[in-house]
mmCIF file of C-alpha atoms in Angstrom:
data_model
loop_
_atom_site.group_PDB
_atom_site.id
_atom_site.type_symbol
_atom_site.label_atom_id
_atom_site.label_comp_id
_atom_site.label_asym_id
_atom_site.label_seq_id
_atom_site.Cartn_x
_atom_site.Cartn_y
_atom_site.Cartn_z
ATOM 1 C CA MET A 29 13.553 90.683 53.397
ATOM 2 C CA LEU A 30 16.150 92.683 54.506
ATOM 3 C CA GLY A 31 14.145 95.279 55.325
ATOM 4 C CA SER A 32 17.436 97.981 53.161
ATOM 5 C CA LYS A 33 17.576 98.594 49.938
ATOM 6 C CA VAL A 34 21.043 98.668 49.947
ATOM 7 C CA ASP A 35 21.518 95.415 52.008
ATOM 8 C CA ALA A 36 18.751 93.581 49.023
ATOM 9 C CA GLU A 37 21.428 94.396 45.929
ATOM 10 C CA ASP A 38 23.576 93.285 47.768
ATOM 11 C CA ALA A 39 21.999 90.405 48.759
ATOM 12 C CA ALA A 40 20.991 89.912 45.387
ATOM 13 C CA GLN A 41 23.873 89.962 43.839
ATOM 14 C CA GLU A 42 25.517 87.306 46.304
ATOM 15 C CA ALA A 43 23.135 85.056 45.336
ATOM 16 C CA LEU A 44 23.260 85.139 41.722
ATOM 17 C CA VAL A 45 26.913 84.854 41.740
ATOM 18 C CA GLN A 46 26.413 81.965 44.563
ATOM 19 C CA ALA A 47 23.749 80.459 42.430
ATOM 20 C CA TRP A 48 25.514 80.037 39.038
ATOM 21 C CA ARG A 49 28.384 78.371 41.351
ATOM 22 C CA ALA A 50 26.506 75.882 42.336
ATOM 23 C CA LEU A 51 24.267 75.751 39.199
ATOM 24 C CA SER A 52 26.161 72.125 38.389
ATOM 25 C CA THR A 53 24.722 70.772 42.414
ATOM 26 C CA PHE A 54 21.013 72.254 40.369
ATOM 27 C CA ARG A 55 19.355 68.408 40.740
ATOM 28 C CA GLY A 56 15.653 69.305 39.837
ATOM 29 C CA GLU A 57 14.244 67.662 42.751
ATOM 30 C CA SER A 58 12.204 71.396 42.527
ATOM 31 C CA ALA A 59 11.267 74.208 40.280
ATOM 32 C CA PHE A 60 14.287 76.040 39.398
ATOM 33 C CA SER A 61 12.635 79.440 41.043
ATOM 34 C CA THR A 62 12.273 77.200 44.179
ATOM 35 C CA TRP A 63 16.234 76.289 44.617
ATOM 36 C CA LEU A 64 16.703 80.159 43.812
ATOM 37 C CA TYR A 65 14.928 81.071 46.584
ATOM 38 C CA ARG A 66 16.134 78.620 48.653
ATOM 39 C CA ILE A 67 19.809 80.710 47.760
ATOM 40 C CA VAL A 68 18.013 83.938 47.949
ATOM 41 C CA THR A 69 17.009 83.475 51.596
ATOM 42 C CA ASN A 70 19.385 81.756 52.899
ATOM 43 C CA ARG A 71 21.445 84.649 51.468
ATOM 44 C CA CYS A 72 18.935 87.560 53.821
ATOM 45 C CA LEU A 73 19.229 85.736 56.518
ATOM 46 C CA LYS A 74 22.776 84.632 56.848
ATOM 47 C CA ALA A 75 22.763 88.564 56.566
ATOM 48 C CA ARG A 76 20.586 90.136 59.538
ATOM 49 C CA ALA A 77 21.898 87.564 61.611
ATOM 50 C CA ALA A 78 25.798 88.877 60.928
ATOM 51 C CA ARG A 79 24.203 92.590 61.321
ATOM 52 C CA ARG A 80 23.363 94.016 63.873
ATOM 53 C CA PRO A 81 19.827 95.577 64.446
ATOM 54 C CA MET A 82 18.920 98.911 62.254
ATOM 55 C CA GLU A 83 16.776 101.235 61.409
ATOM 56 C CA ALA A 84 14.497 99.602 58.915
ATOM 57 C CA LEU A 85 14.339 102.211 55.020
ATOM 58 C CA PRO A 86 12.400 101.080 53.256
ATOM 59 C CA ASP A 87 12.348 102.047 49.806
ATOM 60 C CA VAL A 88 10.031 105.122 48.644
ATOM 61 C CA LEU A 89 6.909 103.400 48.126
ATOM 62 C CA ILE A 90 3.940 105.905 45.985
ATOM 63 C CA ASP A 91 0.831 104.853 44.320
ATOM 64 C CA SER A 92 0.368 107.505 42.131
ATOM 65 C CA ASP A 93 -3.271 106.528 40.875
ATOM 66 C CA SER A 94 -5.428 108.335 43.721
ATOM 67 C CA ASP A 95 -5.294 111.767 45.651
ATOM 68 C CA PRO A 96 -2.084 113.207 46.847
ATOM 69 C CA ALA A 97 -3.245 113.404 50.920
ATOM 70 C CA GLU A 98 -4.625 109.123 50.359
ATOM 71 C CA ALA A 99 -0.973 108.828 48.254
ATOM 72 C CA VAL A 100 0.814 109.712 51.060
ATOM 73 C CA ALA A 101 -1.671 108.100 54.063
ATOM 74 C CA GLN A 102 -0.992 105.299 52.356
ATOM 75 C CA SER A 103 1.696 105.380 51.667
ATOM 76 C CA GLU A 104 2.620 106.216 55.502
ATOM 77 C CA ARG A 105 1.051 103.056 56.629
ATOM 78 C CA LEU A 106 2.624 100.874 53.866
ATOM 79 C CA HIS A 107 6.207 102.268 55.230
ATOM 80 C CA ALA A 108 4.771 101.489 58.660
ATOM 81 C CA LEU A 109 3.725 98.031 57.441
ATOM 82 C CA ALA A 110 7.282 97.935 55.939
ATOM 83 C CA ARG A 111 8.733 98.289 59.400
ATOM 84 C CA GLY A 112 6.611 95.794 61.015
ATOM 85 C CA VAL A 113 7.076 93.263 58.876
ATOM 86 C CA VAL A 114 11.247 93.723 59.356
ATOM 87 C CA ALA A 115 10.440 93.878 63.181
ATOM 88 C CA LEU A 116 9.143 90.479 63.151
ATOM 89 C CA PRO A 117 11.643 87.284 64.357
ATOM 90 C CA ALA A 118 13.575 86.368 61.025
ATOM 91 C CA GLU A 119 12.231 82.763 60.280
ATOM 92 C CA GLN A 120 8.349 84.184 60.470
ATOM 93 C CA ARG A 121 9.613 87.142 58.257
ATOM 94 C CA ALA A 122 11.086 85.183 55.391
ATOM 95 C CA ALA A 123 7.907 83.013 55.517
ATOM 96 C CA LEU A 124 5.582 85.260 55.320
ATOM 97 C CA VAL A 125 7.527 87.522 52.989
ATOM 98 C CA LEU A 126 7.710 84.724 50.704
ATOM 99 C CA ARG A 127 4.043 84.075 51.502
ATOM 100 C CA GLU A 128 2.649 87.334 50.963
ATOM 101 C CA LEU A 129 4.393 88.568 48.876
ATOM 102 C CA GLU A 130 6.226 86.360 46.546
ATOM 103 C CA GLY A 131 3.066 84.026 45.998
ATOM 104 C CA LEU A 132 4.603 80.923 46.629
ATOM 105 C CA SER A 133 2.287 78.269 48.182
ATOM 106 C CA TYR A 134 3.215 76.679 50.861
ATOM 107 C CA GLU A 135 4.878 73.972 49.622
ATOM 108 C CA GLN A 136 7.598 75.907 47.417
ATOM 109 C CA ILE A 137 8.339 77.908 51.211
ATOM 110 C CA ALA A 138 8.802 74.371 52.616
ATOM 111 C CA GLN A 139 11.268 73.385 49.989
ATOM 112 C CA ALA A 140 12.908 76.711 49.952
ATOM 113 C CA LEU A 141 13.494 77.508 53.646
ATOM 114 C CA GLY A 142 14.220 73.604 54.254
ATOM 115 C CA VAL A 143 11.191 73.013 57.113
ATOM 116 C CA THR A 144 8.217 71.272 56.830
ATOM 117 C CA VAL A 145 4.552 72.469 55.527
ATOM 118 C CA PRO A 146 3.170 72.455 59.326
ATOM 119 C CA ALA A 147 5.756 74.686 59.899
ATOM 120 C CA VAL A 148 5.724 77.181 57.426
ATOM 121 C CA LYS A 149 2.235 77.353 58.684
ATOM 122 C CA GLY A 150 2.630 77.803 62.414
ATOM 123 C CA ARG A 151 5.756 80.271 61.457
ATOM 124 C CA ILE A 152 3.113 82.344 59.077
ATOM 125 C CA HIS A 153 -0.047 82.183 61.054
ATOM 126 C CA ARG A 154 2.487 83.829 64.246
ATOM 127 C CA ALA A 155 4.097 86.497 62.027
ATOM 128 C CA ARG A 156 0.160 86.793 60.380
ATOM 129 C CA LEU A 157 -0.636 87.329 63.772
ATOM 130 C CA GLY A 158 2.722 89.688 64.983
ATOM 131 C CA LEU A 159 1.636 92.151 62.304
ATOM 132 C CA LEU A 160 -1.714 92.341 63.496
ATOM 133 C CA LYS A 161 -1.389 93.382 66.707
ATOM 134 C CA ALA A 162 1.715 95.796 65.985
ATOM 135 C CA SER A 163 -1.115 97.205 63.064
ATOM 136 C CA ALA A 164 -2.537 98.471 66.564
ATOM 137 C CA THR A 165 -0.168 100.718 67.241
ATOM 138 C CA TRP A 166 -0.034 102.469 63.651
ATOM 139 C CA ARG A 167 -3.812 102.517 62.960
ATOM 140 C CA MET B 70 -5.011 94.805 70.673
ATOM 141 C CA ALA B 71 -7.966 94.882 73.123
ATOM 142 C CA LEU B 72 -10.538 92.455 71.404
ATOM 143 C CA VAL B 73 -7.951 89.740 71.642
ATOM 144 C CA ASP B 74 -7.432 88.229 74.730
ATOM 145 C CA PRO B 75 -3.924 85.877 75.054
ATOM 146 C CA SER B 76 -6.250 82.439 74.045
ATOM 147 C CA GLU B 77 -5.996 83.827 70.875
ATOM 148 C CA ARG B 78 -9.948 83.758 70.392
ATOM 149 C CA LEU B 79 -11.717 86.868 70.086
ATOM 150 C CA ARG B 80 -14.136 87.742 73.569
ATOM 151 C CA CYS B 81 -17.642 86.241 71.571
ATOM 152 C CA GLY B 82 -15.288 83.173 71.304
ATOM 153 C CA THR B 83 -14.680 83.060 67.448
ATOM 154 C CA LYS B 84 -10.565 81.584 66.915
ATOM 155 C CA LEU B 85 -8.057 84.724 65.255
ATOM 156 C CA ALA B 86 -6.714 82.263 63.588
ATOM 157 C CA ALA B 87 -9.518 81.328 61.862
ATOM 158 C CA LEU B 88 -10.480 84.961 61.185
ATOM 159 C CA ILE B 89 -6.692 85.759 59.651
ATOM 160 C CA THR B 90 -7.272 82.453 57.554
ATOM 161 C CA GLN B 91 -10.122 83.863 55.930
ATOM 162 C CA VAL B 92 -8.784 87.665 55.573
ATOM 163 C CA ALA B 93 -5.018 86.664 53.720
ATOM 164 C CA GLU B 94 -5.643 83.448 52.054
ATOM 165 C CA GLY B 95 -9.554 84.057 51.441
ATOM 166 C CA ALA B 96 -11.173 81.301 52.885
ATOM 167 C CA PRO B 97 -14.324 80.672 53.178
ATOM 168 C CA ALA B 98 -15.812 82.005 56.741
ATOM 169 C CA ALA B 99 -15.830 79.113 59.214
ATOM 170 C CA ASP B 100 -19.560 80.551 60.471
ATOM 171 C CA PRO B 101 -21.084 83.334 58.697
ATOM 172 C CA ALA B 102 -24.247 84.359 60.318
ATOM 173 C CA HIS B 103 -22.301 84.557 63.395
ATOM 174 C CA GLN B 104 -19.692 86.809 62.138
ATOM 175 C CA ALA B 105 -22.585 89.031 60.075
ATOM 176 C CA GLU B 106 -24.165 89.427 63.495
ATOM 177 C CA CYS B 107 -21.536 89.484 65.894
ATOM 178 C CA PRO B 108 -19.450 93.109 67.772
ATOM 179 C CA TYR B 109 -16.658 91.465 67.922
ATOM 180 C CA CYS B 110 -15.670 89.929 64.600
ATOM 181 C CA GLN B 111 -16.651 92.850 62.688
ATOM 182 C CA PRO B 112 -14.334 95.078 63.793
ATOM 183 C CA SER B 113 -11.687 92.503 63.933
ATOM 184 C CA LEU B 114 -12.714 91.334 60.471
ATOM 185 C CA GLY B 115 -12.252 95.217 59.254
ATOM 186 C CA ARG B 116 -8.847 95.833 61.056
ATOM 187 C CA MET B 117 -7.526 92.682 58.996
ATOM 188 C CA ARG B 118 -8.723 93.534 55.567
ATOM 189 C CA GLU B 119 -7.612 97.116 56.010
ATOM 190 C CA LEU B 120 -3.872 95.438 56.859
ATOM 191 C CA TRP B 121 -4.034 92.568 53.996
ATOM 192 C CA SER B 122 -5.233 94.803 51.568
ATOM 193 C CA ASP B 123 -1.894 97.190 52.884
ATOM 194 C CA VAL B 124 -0.236 94.212 52.589
ATOM 195 C CA ARG B 125 -1.610 93.496 48.947
ATOM 196 C CA ALA B 126 -0.904 97.264 47.921
ATOM 197 C CA LEU B 127 2.368 96.227 49.218
ATOM 198 C CA ALA B 128 3.481 93.168 46.942
ATOM 199 C CA ASP B 129 2.219 94.624 44.485
ATOM 200 C CA GLU B 130 5.076 97.177 44.698
ATOM 201 C CA PRO B 131 7.149 96.960 41.771
ATOM 202 C CA VAL B 132 10.227 95.739 42.015
ATOM 203 C CA ARG B 133 13.670 96.310 39.361
ATOM 204 C CA ALA B 134 16.427 94.423 40.108
ATOM 205 C CA PRO B 135 19.539 97.681 40.269
ATOM 206 C CA LEU B 136 20.838 99.029 37.228
ATOM 207 C CA GLY B 137 24.393 97.315 36.744
ATOM 208 C CA LEU B 138 23.507 93.614 38.312
ATOM 209 C CA LEU B 139 23.271 91.571 35.791
ATOM 210 C CA ASP B 140 26.919 93.449 34.248
ATOM 211 C CA GLU B 141 28.623 93.046 38.797
ATOM 212 C CA VAL B 142 27.302 88.869 38.053
ATOM 213 C CA MET B 143 28.445 88.680 34.487
ATOM 214 C CA ALA B 144 31.996 90.217 36.236
ATOM 215 C CA ARG B 145 32.267 88.184 39.373
ATOM 216 C CA VAL B 146 31.387 85.070 38.339
ATOM 217 C CA GLY B 147 33.350 84.918 34.581
ATOM 218 C CA GLY B 148 36.032 86.727 36.933
ATOM 219 C CA PRO B 149 38.102 84.350 39.710
ATOM 220 C CA ALA B 150 35.139 81.445 39.466
ATOM 221 C CA GLY B 151 35.991 81.238 35.587
ATOM 222 C CA PHE B 152 39.425 80.800 35.458
ATOM 223 C CA VAL B 153 41.815 78.078 36.800
ATOM 224 C CA THR B 154 45.418 79.868 38.022
ATOM 225 C CA LEU B 155 47.733 77.485 37.636
ATOM 226 C CA ARG B 156 50.021 76.648 40.092
ATOM 227 C CA ASP B 157 53.264 77.160 38.886
ATOM 228 C CA ALA B 158 54.158 80.901 38.938
ATOM 229 C CA THR B 159 57.953 80.628 38.369
ATOM 230 C CA ARG B 160 57.884 83.676 35.326
ATOM 231 C CA GLY B 161 53.715 84.762 35.637
ATOM 232 C CA HIS B 162 50.379 82.871 36.023
ATOM 233 C CA THR B 163 48.893 80.813 33.378
ATOM 234 C CA GLN B 164 45.269 80.685 33.827
ATOM 235 C CA VAL B 165 43.379 78.366 32.225
ATOM 236 C CA SER B 166 39.814 78.891 31.085
ATOM 237 C CA VAL B 167 36.809 76.476 32.763
ATOM 238 C CA ALA B 168 35.498 76.314 29.861
ATOM 239 C CA VAL B 169 38.657 74.984 27.977
ATOM 240 C CA LEU B 170 38.551 72.436 31.033
ATOM 241 C CA ALA B 171 35.145 71.530 30.035
ATOM 242 C CA GLY B 172 35.737 71.199 26.715
ATOM 243 C CA VAL B 173 38.557 68.331 27.376
ATOM 244 C CA ALA B 174 37.330 66.854 29.595
ATOM 245 C CA ARG B 175 34.342 66.370 26.926
ATOM 246 C CA ARG B 176 36.121 65.360 24.591
ATOM 247 C CA VAL B 177 37.992 62.672 26.627
ATOM 248 C CA ALA B 178 34.730 60.922 27.285
ATOM 249 C CA GLN B 179 33.208 61.526 23.748
ATOM 250 C CA ALA B 180 36.222 59.890 22.335
ATOM 251 C CA LEU B 181 34.967 56.623 24.736
ATOM 252 C CA PRO B 182 33.132 53.867 22.387
ATOM 253 C CA ALA B 183 30.146 53.402 25.232
ATOM 254 C CA VAL B 184 29.881 57.825 25.609
ATOM 255 C CA ALA B 185 27.777 58.958 22.418
ATOM 256 C CA PHE B 186 27.276 62.263 23.816
ATOM 257 C CA ALA B 187 29.041 64.225 27.324
ATOM 258 C CA SER B 188 28.599 67.278 28.654
ATOM 259 C CA VAL B 189 30.561 69.047 31.124
ATOM 260 C CA LEU B 190 30.142 72.080 33.382
ATOM 261 C CA ALA B 191 33.669 72.607 35.343
ATOM 262 C CA HIS B 192 34.107 74.957 38.413
ATOM 263 C CA ALA B 193 37.039 76.072 39.758
ATOM 264 C CA ALA B 194 38.250 74.288 43.316
ATOM 265 C CA GLY B 195 40.817 76.479 44.080
ATOM 266 C CA PRO B 196 44.455 77.046 42.877
ATOM 267 C CA GLY B 197 45.189 74.242 40.180
ATOM 268 C CA THR B 198 42.276 72.855 40.577
ATOM 269 C CA VAL B 199 38.865 71.959 38.866
ATOM 270 C CA ALA B 200 35.545 69.970 40.207
ATOM 271 C CA LEU B 201 33.400 68.925 36.917
ATOM 272 C CA ARG B 202 29.892 68.289 36.415
ATOM 273 C CA VAL B 203 29.311 65.654 33.770
ATOM 274 C CA ARG B 204 26.502 64.056 32.180
ATOM 275 C CA LEU B 205 26.162 61.253 29.724
ATOM 276 C CA VAL B 206 24.681 59.522 27.128
ATOM 277 C CA VAL B 207 25.592 55.949 27.247
ATOM 278 C CA ALA B 208 25.544 52.623 24.852
ATOM 279 C CA TYR B 209 23.274 50.157 25.436
ATOM 280 C CA GLY B 210 25.917 47.198 27.215
ATOM 281 C CA PRO B 211 28.568 48.381 29.251
ATOM 282 C CA SER B 212 28.311 48.168 33.005
ATOM 283 C CA LEU B 213 27.525 51.585 34.110
ATOM 284 C CA PRO B 214 30.395 51.444 37.536
ATOM 285 C CA VAL B 215 32.781 50.128 35.101
ATOM 286 C CA LEU B 216 32.713 52.960 32.068
ATOM 287 C CA ALA B 217 31.838 55.243 35.007
ATOM 288 C CA ALA B 218 35.277 54.369 36.469
ATOM 289 C CA ALA B 219 36.859 55.035 32.833
ATOM 290 C CA VAL B 220 35.161 58.029 32.453
ATOM 291 C CA ARG B 221 37.044 59.292 35.542
ATOM 292 C CA GLU B 222 40.163 57.978 35.277
ATOM 293 C CA GLN B 223 40.571 59.014 31.647
ATOM 294 C CA ILE B 224 38.982 63.077 32.471
ATOM 295 C CA VAL B 225 42.138 62.958 35.250
ATOM 296 C CA THR B 226 44.339 61.797 32.918
ATOM 297 C CA HIS B 227 43.811 63.473 30.044
ATOM 298 C CA VAL B 228 42.631 67.131 31.829
ATOM 299 C CA ARG B 229 46.044 66.255 34.434
ATOM 300 C CA ARG B 230 48.200 65.839 31.145
ATOM 301 C CA LEU B 231 46.849 68.666 28.880
ATOM 302 C CA THR B 232 46.572 71.286 31.595
ATOM 303 C CA ASP B 233 48.442 70.583 34.470
ATOM 304 C CA VAL B 234 45.130 71.126 36.519
ATOM 305 C CA GLN B 235 44.463 68.542 39.290
ATOM 306 C CA VAL B 236 40.215 67.359 38.909
ATOM 307 C CA THR B 237 39.545 67.215 42.458
ATOM 308 C CA GLU B 238 36.089 65.717 41.976
ATOM 309 C CA ILE B 239 33.777 64.387 39.156
ATOM 310 C CA GLU B 240 29.651 64.458 39.517
ATOM 311 C CA LEU B 241 28.988 62.053 37.291
ATOM 312 C CA SER B 242 25.165 61.313 35.270
ATOM 313 C CA VAL B 243 24.102 59.081 33.311
ATOM 314 C CA ASP B 244 20.861 60.753 31.083
ATOM 315 C CA ASP B 245 20.329 59.001 29.146
ATOM 316 C CA LEU B 246 20.711 55.528 26.640
ATOM 317 C CA ALA B 247 21.902 56.331 23.113
ATOM 318 C CA ALA B 248 19.405 55.313 20.035
ATOM 319 C CA PRO B 249 20.659 51.937 18.394
ATOM 320 C CA ASP B 250 22.508 53.474 15.695
ATOM 321 C CA THR B 251 24.260 56.701 17.392
#
């Protein structure tokens, strides 16, 4: 979501503190996890908006059970993919990350982002298309 | 991407969106017979499957919360937000824990005959002020708006009297009716 481990740790901490303080406003209208996703996502989007554009530095990605050459190749592909995700517009990226990486349903994503389900579907579709087009340059 | 024209259809007329959904969501193919033979669909599907296998690998990356995250968070929520600093600081500051304020509010609410049980969360709203979330289980009978007003009135008065902290807001919910014998 943020493309940087340090920023992600800051965002996680800020979001948990915020969630703790806002706990009394949680009204049980959505699942607790969805509520928390909403706080974390908003925190990330705010952090991104406040920051100048920067190069993405994904955390080291290693697949330990394949052979070394394949592991290096995969690691490079995953880095490129992570950069591709970070390069997406923030709204698309948030929806895509919640869907593909966190495995949320469209309904849950709509609640987390505060938009409608069709809007979520549109964003995810555009994000996937963007990734697919970008992937042509790194494969 | 060479295989895609601007209307997001492959040259064979298949919608790119349909193929993406098929690969990314595991949806059934709209036209399996065409797809199996099509020189445009096949390479596209191949590329998408490779990409999504990477997406899934990325999703499977273990993510561990950083060491000390919980400690940091607890230190912060237990710090400034966990205490209300009283405004009268003529000879040093006095801090009152939000747990104390919540406890006072709970006892005050429970002292009302119509309140069988009260639960209170408090958080500091600023210097000398606190906001409360009060949940009640009440006896059957009294008018709830009248009871709610009485609870607010009593809490504000007593918290002020005992701690000199001003209650800025009371979010109140009546969660249940007490069983007749309680």
